[in-house]
């Protein structure tokens, strides 16, 4: 799964040194051969809101093509940076969608080759993906109130491996270069 994601990322960002990409793939191969598992989450969640934290439920709103408001309660991943979560009044979250609800190739999805979807391997969330295209903003005051009153719970915090996978997917989804045709149209 990870070697394919590295190749995918390298194809999107040609400036990545092929030697470094190959070294990372070799390290991952050795890790897997030695029985290693990708641990994307810490054994305990942090006492503060940190980027990548997963909450058990938030109400997400989507507006349909016809203008109807569709509301769903879903697990949520904090997109806002940790220092922004501490200092800003608004926090950004993306929902976790059950894999069973998606009509996509699950093998491709689990290799993290679909731009907008983030899959965390080998954990209790391996039946979910984070949909980075359905971002919603929430008042930090509301989130803290819901947490303090135990209306919502923090379920997990990202490990260093999970955090870097998360950052890589954010970069791939939001910062990948546009196709050359569009880039040429932007030239002044």
PDB file of C-alpha atoms in Angstrom:
ATOM      1  CA  UNK A   1       0.000   0.000   0.000  1.00  0.00           C
ATOM      2  CA  UNK A   2       2.637   2.551   0.986  1.00  0.00           C
ATOM      3  CA  UNK A   3       5.037   1.941  -1.949  1.00  0.00           C
ATOM      4  CA  UNK A   4       2.161   2.620  -4.362  1.00  0.00           C
ATOM      5  CA  UNK A   5       1.320   5.835  -2.497  1.00  0.00           C
ATOM      6  CA  UNK A   6       4.972   6.932  -2.673  1.00  0.00           C
ATOM      7  CA  UNK A   7       5.016   6.305  -6.457  1.00  0.00           C
ATOM      8  CA  UNK A   8       1.717   8.177  -6.768  1.00  0.00           C
ATOM      9  CA  UNK A   9       3.081  11.163  -4.826  1.00  0.00           C
ATOM     10  CA  UNK A  10       6.326  11.129  -6.815  1.00  0.00           C
ATOM     11  CA  UNK A  11       4.344  11.231 -10.082  1.00  0.00           C
ATOM     12  CA  UNK A  12       2.420  14.299  -8.877  1.00  0.00           C
ATOM     13  CA  UNK A  13       5.498  16.110  -7.589  1.00  0.00           C
ATOM     14  CA  UNK A  14       8.373  15.318  -9.976  1.00  0.00           C
ATOM     15  CA  UNK A  15      10.764  17.361  -7.828  1.00  0.00           C
ATOM     16  CA  UNK A  16      10.845  14.502  -5.290  1.00  0.00           C
ATOM     17  CA  UNK A  17      14.271  12.908  -5.611  1.00  0.00           C
ATOM     18  CA  UNK A  18      13.775   9.378  -7.062  1.00  0.00           C
ATOM     19  CA  UNK A  19      16.653   8.124  -4.888  1.00  0.00           C
ATOM     20  CA  UNK A  20      14.908   9.294  -1.704  1.00  0.00           C
ATOM     21  CA  UNK A  21      11.594   7.791  -2.822  1.00  0.00           C
ATOM     22  CA  UNK A  22      13.308   4.447  -3.487  1.00  0.00           C
ATOM     23  CA  UNK A  23      15.030   4.570  -0.078  1.00  0.00           C
ATOM     24  CA  UNK A  24      11.706   5.176   1.659  1.00  0.00           C
ATOM     25  CA  UNK A  25      10.107   2.272  -0.224  1.00  0.00           C
ATOM     26  CA  UNK A  26      13.018  -0.008   0.741  1.00  0.00           C
ATOM     27  CA  UNK A  27      12.681   0.995   4.405  1.00  0.00           C
ATOM     28  CA  UNK A  28       8.941   0.280   4.300  1.00  0.00           C
ATOM     29  CA  UNK A  29       9.604  -3.102   2.671  1.00  0.00           C
ATOM     30  CA  UNK A  30      12.024  -4.040   5.472  1.00  0.00           C
ATOM     31  CA  UNK A  31       9.528  -2.797   8.062  1.00  0.00           C
ATOM     32  CA  UNK A  32       6.774  -5.004   6.591  1.00  0.00           C
ATOM     33  CA  UNK A  33       9.076  -8.032   6.216  1.00  0.00           C
ATOM     34  CA  UNK A  34       9.979  -7.768   9.901  1.00  0.00           C
ATOM     35  CA  UNK A  35       6.300  -8.006  10.854  1.00  0.00           C
ATOM     36  CA  UNK A  36       5.816  -4.283  11.322  1.00  0.00           C
ATOM     37  CA  UNK A  37       2.389  -2.709  11.185  1.00  0.00           C
ATOM     38  CA  UNK A  38       1.594   0.844  10.276  1.00  0.00           C
ATOM     39  CA  UNK A  39       0.504   2.432  13.523  1.00  0.00           C
ATOM     40  CA  UNK A  40      -1.386   5.575  12.578  1.00  0.00           C
ATOM     41  CA  UNK A  41      -2.703   6.457  16.045  1.00  0.00           C
ATOM     42  CA  UNK A  42      -1.250   6.881  19.524  1.00  0.00           C
ATOM     43  CA  UNK A  43      -2.230   4.530  22.366  1.00  0.00           C
ATOM     44  CA  UNK A  44      -4.059   7.426  24.030  1.00  0.00           C
ATOM     45  CA  UNK A  45      -5.546  10.644  22.715  1.00  0.00           C
ATOM     46  CA  UNK A  46      -3.978  13.950  23.706  1.00  0.00           C
ATOM     47  CA  UNK A  47      -5.589  16.106  26.407  1.00  0.00           C
ATOM     48  CA  UNK A  48      -5.778  19.042  23.961  1.00  0.00           C
ATOM     49  CA  UNK A  49      -7.119  19.390  20.422  1.00  0.00           C
ATOM     50  CA  UNK A  50      -4.405  18.490  17.938  1.00  0.00           C
ATOM     51  CA  UNK A  51      -4.375  18.345  14.163  1.00  0.00           C
ATOM     52  CA  UNK A  52      -5.634  14.944  13.033  1.00  0.00           C
ATOM     53  CA  UNK A  53      -7.675  14.181  16.165  1.00  0.00           C
ATOM     54  CA  UNK A  54     -10.775  12.095  15.526  1.00  0.00           C
ATOM     55  CA  UNK A  55     -14.044  12.975  17.258  1.00  0.00           C
ATOM     56  CA  UNK A  56     -16.848  10.430  17.531  1.00  0.00           C
ATOM     57  CA  UNK A  57     -19.533  12.614  15.937  1.00  0.00           C
ATOM     58  CA  UNK A  58     -20.210  16.009  14.433  1.00  0.00           C
ATOM     59  CA  UNK A  59     -23.059  17.207  12.221  1.00  0.00           C
ATOM     60  CA  UNK A  60     -21.863  17.840   8.675  1.00  0.00           C
ATOM     61  CA  UNK A  61     -23.905  19.828   6.179  1.00  0.00           C
ATOM     62  CA  UNK A  62     -23.858  19.418   2.409  1.00  0.00           C
ATOM     63  CA  UNK A  63     -25.980  21.422  -0.010  1.00  0.00           C
ATOM     64  CA  UNK A  64     -27.376  19.355  -2.877  1.00  0.00           C
ATOM     65  CA  UNK A  65     -27.574  20.420  -6.515  1.00  0.00           C
ATOM     66  CA  UNK A  66     -31.196  21.391  -5.911  1.00  0.00           C
ATOM     67  CA  UNK A  67     -30.248  23.565  -2.940  1.00  0.00           C
ATOM     68  CA  UNK A  68     -31.507  21.188  -0.243  1.00  0.00           C
ATOM     69  CA  UNK A  69     -29.524  21.012   2.983  1.00  0.00           C
ATOM     70  CA  UNK A  70     -28.418  17.478   3.795  1.00  0.00           C
ATOM     71  CA  UNK A  71     -27.285  16.952   7.372  1.00  0.00           C
ATOM     72  CA  UNK A  72     -25.391  13.867   8.590  1.00  0.00           C
ATOM     73  CA  UNK A  73     -23.786  12.991  11.893  1.00  0.00           C
ATOM     74  CA  UNK A  74     -20.375  11.421  11.231  1.00  0.00           C
ATOM     75  CA  UNK A  75     -17.008  10.863  12.851  1.00  0.00           C
ATOM     76  CA  UNK A  76     -14.741  13.867  12.231  1.00  0.00           C
ATOM     77  CA  UNK A  77     -11.019  14.535  11.752  1.00  0.00           C
ATOM     78  CA  UNK A  78      -9.596  17.913  12.811  1.00  0.00           C
ATOM     79  CA  UNK A  79      -7.900  19.564   9.820  1.00  0.00           C
ATOM     80  CA  UNK A  80      -6.889  22.778  11.601  1.00  0.00           C
ATOM     81  CA  UNK A  81      -3.287  23.014  12.750  1.00  0.00           C
ATOM     82  CA  UNK A  82      -2.739  22.364  16.466  1.00  0.00           C
ATOM     83  CA  UNK A  83      -1.721  25.979  17.191  1.00  0.00           C
ATOM     84  CA  UNK A  84      -4.767  27.211  15.221  1.00  0.00           C
ATOM     85  CA  UNK A  85      -6.963  24.882  17.305  1.00  0.00           C
ATOM     86  CA  UNK A  86      -5.589  26.619  20.384  1.00  0.00           C
ATOM     87  CA  UNK A  87      -5.699  30.220  19.101  1.00  0.00           C
ATOM     88  CA  UNK A  88      -8.453  30.518  16.471  1.00  0.00           C
ATOM     89  CA  UNK A  89     -12.216  30.777  17.006  1.00  0.00           C
ATOM     90  CA  UNK A  90     -13.073  28.483  14.079  1.00  0.00           C
ATOM     91  CA  UNK A  91     -11.930  24.888  13.535  1.00  0.00           C
ATOM     92  CA  UNK A  92     -12.014  22.914  10.279  1.00  0.00           C
ATOM     93  CA  UNK A  93     -13.101  19.269  10.230  1.00  0.00           C
ATOM     94  CA  UNK A  94     -13.513  16.613   7.536  1.00  0.00           C
ATOM     95  CA  UNK A  95     -15.896  13.663   7.947  1.00  0.00           C
ATOM     96  CA  UNK A  96     -15.000   9.989   8.123  1.00  0.00           C
ATOM     97  CA  UNK A  97     -17.168   8.075   5.665  1.00  0.00           C
ATOM     98  CA  UNK A  98     -17.790   4.311   6.050  1.00  0.00           C
ATOM     99  CA  UNK A  99     -16.174   2.401   3.163  1.00  0.00           C
ATOM    100  CA  UNK A 100     -19.442   0.540   2.646  1.00  0.00           C
ATOM    101  CA  UNK A 101     -21.071   3.843   1.578  1.00  0.00           C
ATOM    102  CA  UNK A 102     -18.577   4.462  -1.245  1.00  0.00           C
ATOM    103  CA  UNK A 103     -18.885   3.180  -4.787  1.00  0.00           C
ATOM    104  CA  UNK A 104     -15.158   3.209  -5.573  1.00  0.00           C
ATOM    105  CA  UNK A 105     -12.489   0.566  -6.033  1.00  0.00           C
ATOM    106  CA  UNK A 106     -11.520  -0.273  -2.451  1.00  0.00           C
ATOM    107  CA  UNK A 107      -8.055  -1.522  -3.451  1.00  0.00           C
ATOM    108  CA  UNK A 108      -7.258   1.838  -5.099  1.00  0.00           C
ATOM    109  CA  UNK A 109      -8.748   3.646  -2.117  1.00  0.00           C
ATOM    110  CA  UNK A 110      -6.658   1.645   0.395  1.00  0.00           C
ATOM    111  CA  UNK A 111      -3.519   2.572  -1.557  1.00  0.00           C
ATOM    112  CA  UNK A 112      -4.490   6.247  -1.035  1.00  0.00           C
ATOM    113  CA  UNK A 113      -4.594   6.861  -4.781  1.00  0.00           C
ATOM    114  CA  UNK A 114      -7.877   8.798  -4.744  1.00  0.00           C
ATOM    115  CA  UNK A 115      -6.981  12.460  -4.228  1.00  0.00           C
ATOM    116  CA  UNK A 116      -9.802  13.493  -1.920  1.00  0.00           C
ATOM    117  CA  UNK A 117      -9.925  10.365   0.264  1.00  0.00           C
ATOM    118  CA  UNK A 118      -7.511   9.565   3.099  1.00  0.00           C
ATOM    119  CA  UNK A 119      -7.283   5.961   4.282  1.00  0.00           C
ATOM    120  CA  UNK A 120      -5.520   5.013   7.538  1.00  0.00           C
ATOM    121  CA  UNK A 121      -4.353   1.372   7.384  1.00  0.00           C
ATOM    122  CA  UNK A 122      -4.411  -1.167  10.186  1.00  0.00           C
ATOM    123  CA  UNK A 123      -6.554   0.391  12.878  1.00  0.00           C
ATOM    124  CA  UNK A 124     -10.124   0.566  14.058  1.00  0.00           C
ATOM    125  CA  UNK A 125     -10.685   3.129  11.299  1.00  0.00           C
ATOM    126  CA  UNK A 126      -9.772   0.801   8.447  1.00  0.00           C
ATOM    127  CA  UNK A 127     -13.486   0.638   7.547  1.00  0.00           C
ATOM    128  CA  UNK A 128     -13.524   4.437   7.044  1.00  0.00           C
ATOM    129  CA  UNK A 129     -11.946   7.104   4.871  1.00  0.00           C
ATOM    130  CA  UNK A 130     -11.590  10.811   5.538  1.00  0.00           C
ATOM    131  CA  UNK A 131     -13.263  12.812   2.763  1.00  0.00           C
ATOM    132  CA  UNK A 132     -11.089  15.910   2.348  1.00  0.00           C
ATOM    133  CA  UNK A 133     -13.599  17.420  -0.101  1.00  0.00           C
ATOM    134  CA  UNK A 134     -16.341  17.781   2.538  1.00  0.00           C
ATOM    135  CA  UNK A 135     -14.678  20.276   4.877  1.00  0.00           C
ATOM    136  CA  UNK A 136     -16.861  22.082   7.432  1.00  0.00           C
ATOM    137  CA  UNK A 137     -16.094  24.833   9.933  1.00  0.00           C
ATOM    138  CA  UNK A 138     -17.192  24.756  13.564  1.00  0.00           C
ATOM    139  CA  UNK A 139     -16.940  27.218  16.430  1.00  0.00           C
ATOM    140  CA  UNK A 140     -14.087  26.217  18.752  1.00  0.00           C
ATOM    141  CA  UNK A 141     -16.302  27.279  21.667  1.00  0.00           C
ATOM    142  CA  UNK A 142     -18.997  24.840  20.538  1.00  0.00           C
ATOM    143  CA  UNK A 143     -16.506  21.972  20.105  1.00  0.00           C
ATOM    144  CA  UNK A 144     -14.988  22.592  23.554  1.00  0.00           C
ATOM    145  CA  UNK A 145     -18.461  22.814  25.133  1.00  0.00           C
ATOM    146  CA  UNK A 146     -19.533  19.531  23.488  1.00  0.00           C
ATOM    147  CA  UNK A 147     -16.308  17.840  24.636  1.00  0.00           C
ATOM    148  CA  UNK A 148     -16.513  19.226  28.198  1.00  0.00           C
ATOM    149  CA  UNK A 149     -20.169  18.154  28.525  1.00  0.00           C
ATOM    150  CA  UNK A 150     -19.259  14.718  27.087  1.00  0.00           C
ATOM    151  CA  UNK A 151     -21.782  15.098  24.266  1.00  0.00           C
ATOM    152  CA  UNK A 152     -18.962  14.237  21.871  1.00  0.00           C
ATOM    153  CA  UNK A 153     -15.764  12.302  22.597  1.00  0.00           C
ATOM    154  CA  UNK A 154     -12.268  12.454  21.236  1.00  0.00           C
ATOM    155  CA  UNK A 155     -11.541   8.929  19.998  1.00  0.00           C
ATOM    156  CA  UNK A 156      -7.959   9.122  18.770  1.00  0.00           C
ATOM    157  CA  UNK A 157      -4.865  11.236  18.093  1.00  0.00           C
ATOM    158  CA  UNK A 158      -2.445  10.629  15.230  1.00  0.00           C
ATOM    159  CA  UNK A 159       0.951   8.996  15.744  1.00  0.00           C
ATOM    160  CA  UNK A 160       3.957  10.456  13.944  1.00  0.00           C
ATOM    161  CA  UNK A 161       3.456   7.986  11.062  1.00  0.00           C
ATOM    162  CA  UNK A 162      -0.266   8.799  10.829  1.00  0.00           C
ATOM    163  CA  UNK A 163       0.475  12.514  11.017  1.00  0.00           C
ATOM    164  CA  UNK A 164       2.920  12.428   8.095  1.00  0.00           C
ATOM    165  CA  UNK A 165       0.535  10.301   6.028  1.00  0.00           C
ATOM    166  CA  UNK A 166      -2.160  12.903   6.807  1.00  0.00           C
ATOM    167  CA  UNK A 167       0.120  15.802   5.770  1.00  0.00           C
ATOM    168  CA  UNK A 168       1.086  13.982   2.556  1.00  0.00           C
ATOM    169  CA  UNK A 169      -2.580  13.464   1.627  1.00  0.00           C
ATOM    170  CA  UNK A 170      -3.443  17.100   2.431  1.00  0.00           C
ATOM    171  CA  UNK A 171      -0.619  18.158   0.115  1.00  0.00           C
ATOM    172  CA  UNK A 172      -1.688  15.759  -2.641  1.00  0.00           C
ATOM    173  CA  UNK A 173      -5.325  16.859  -2.453  1.00  0.00           C
ATOM    174  CA  UNK A 174      -4.973  20.623  -2.029  1.00  0.00           C
ATOM    175  CA  UNK A 175      -1.572  21.458  -3.523  1.00  0.00           C
ATOM    176  CA  UNK A 176      -0.992  19.105  -6.449  1.00  0.00           C
ATOM    177  CA  UNK A 177      -0.085  20.893  -9.683  1.00  0.00           C
ATOM    178  CA  UNK A 178      -2.876  21.438 -12.175  1.00  0.00           C
ATOM    179  CA  UNK A 179      -2.625  19.839 -15.591  1.00  0.00           C
ATOM    180  CA  UNK A 180      -0.302  21.536 -18.078  1.00  0.00           C
ATOM    181  CA  UNK A 181      -3.189  22.900 -20.170  1.00  0.00           C
ATOM    182  CA  UNK A 182      -4.573  24.878 -17.223  1.00  0.00           C
ATOM    183  CA  UNK A 183      -1.075  25.966 -16.169  1.00  0.00           C
ATOM    184  CA  UNK A 184      -0.445  27.334 -19.678  1.00  0.00           C
ATOM    185  CA  UNK A 185      -3.740  29.262 -19.550  1.00  0.00           C
ATOM    186  CA  UNK A 186      -2.562  30.953 -16.334  1.00  0.00           C
ATOM    187  CA  UNK A 187       0.561  32.371 -17.965  1.00  0.00           C
ATOM    188  CA  UNK A 188       0.468  36.164 -18.160  1.00  0.00           C
TER     189      UNK A 188
END
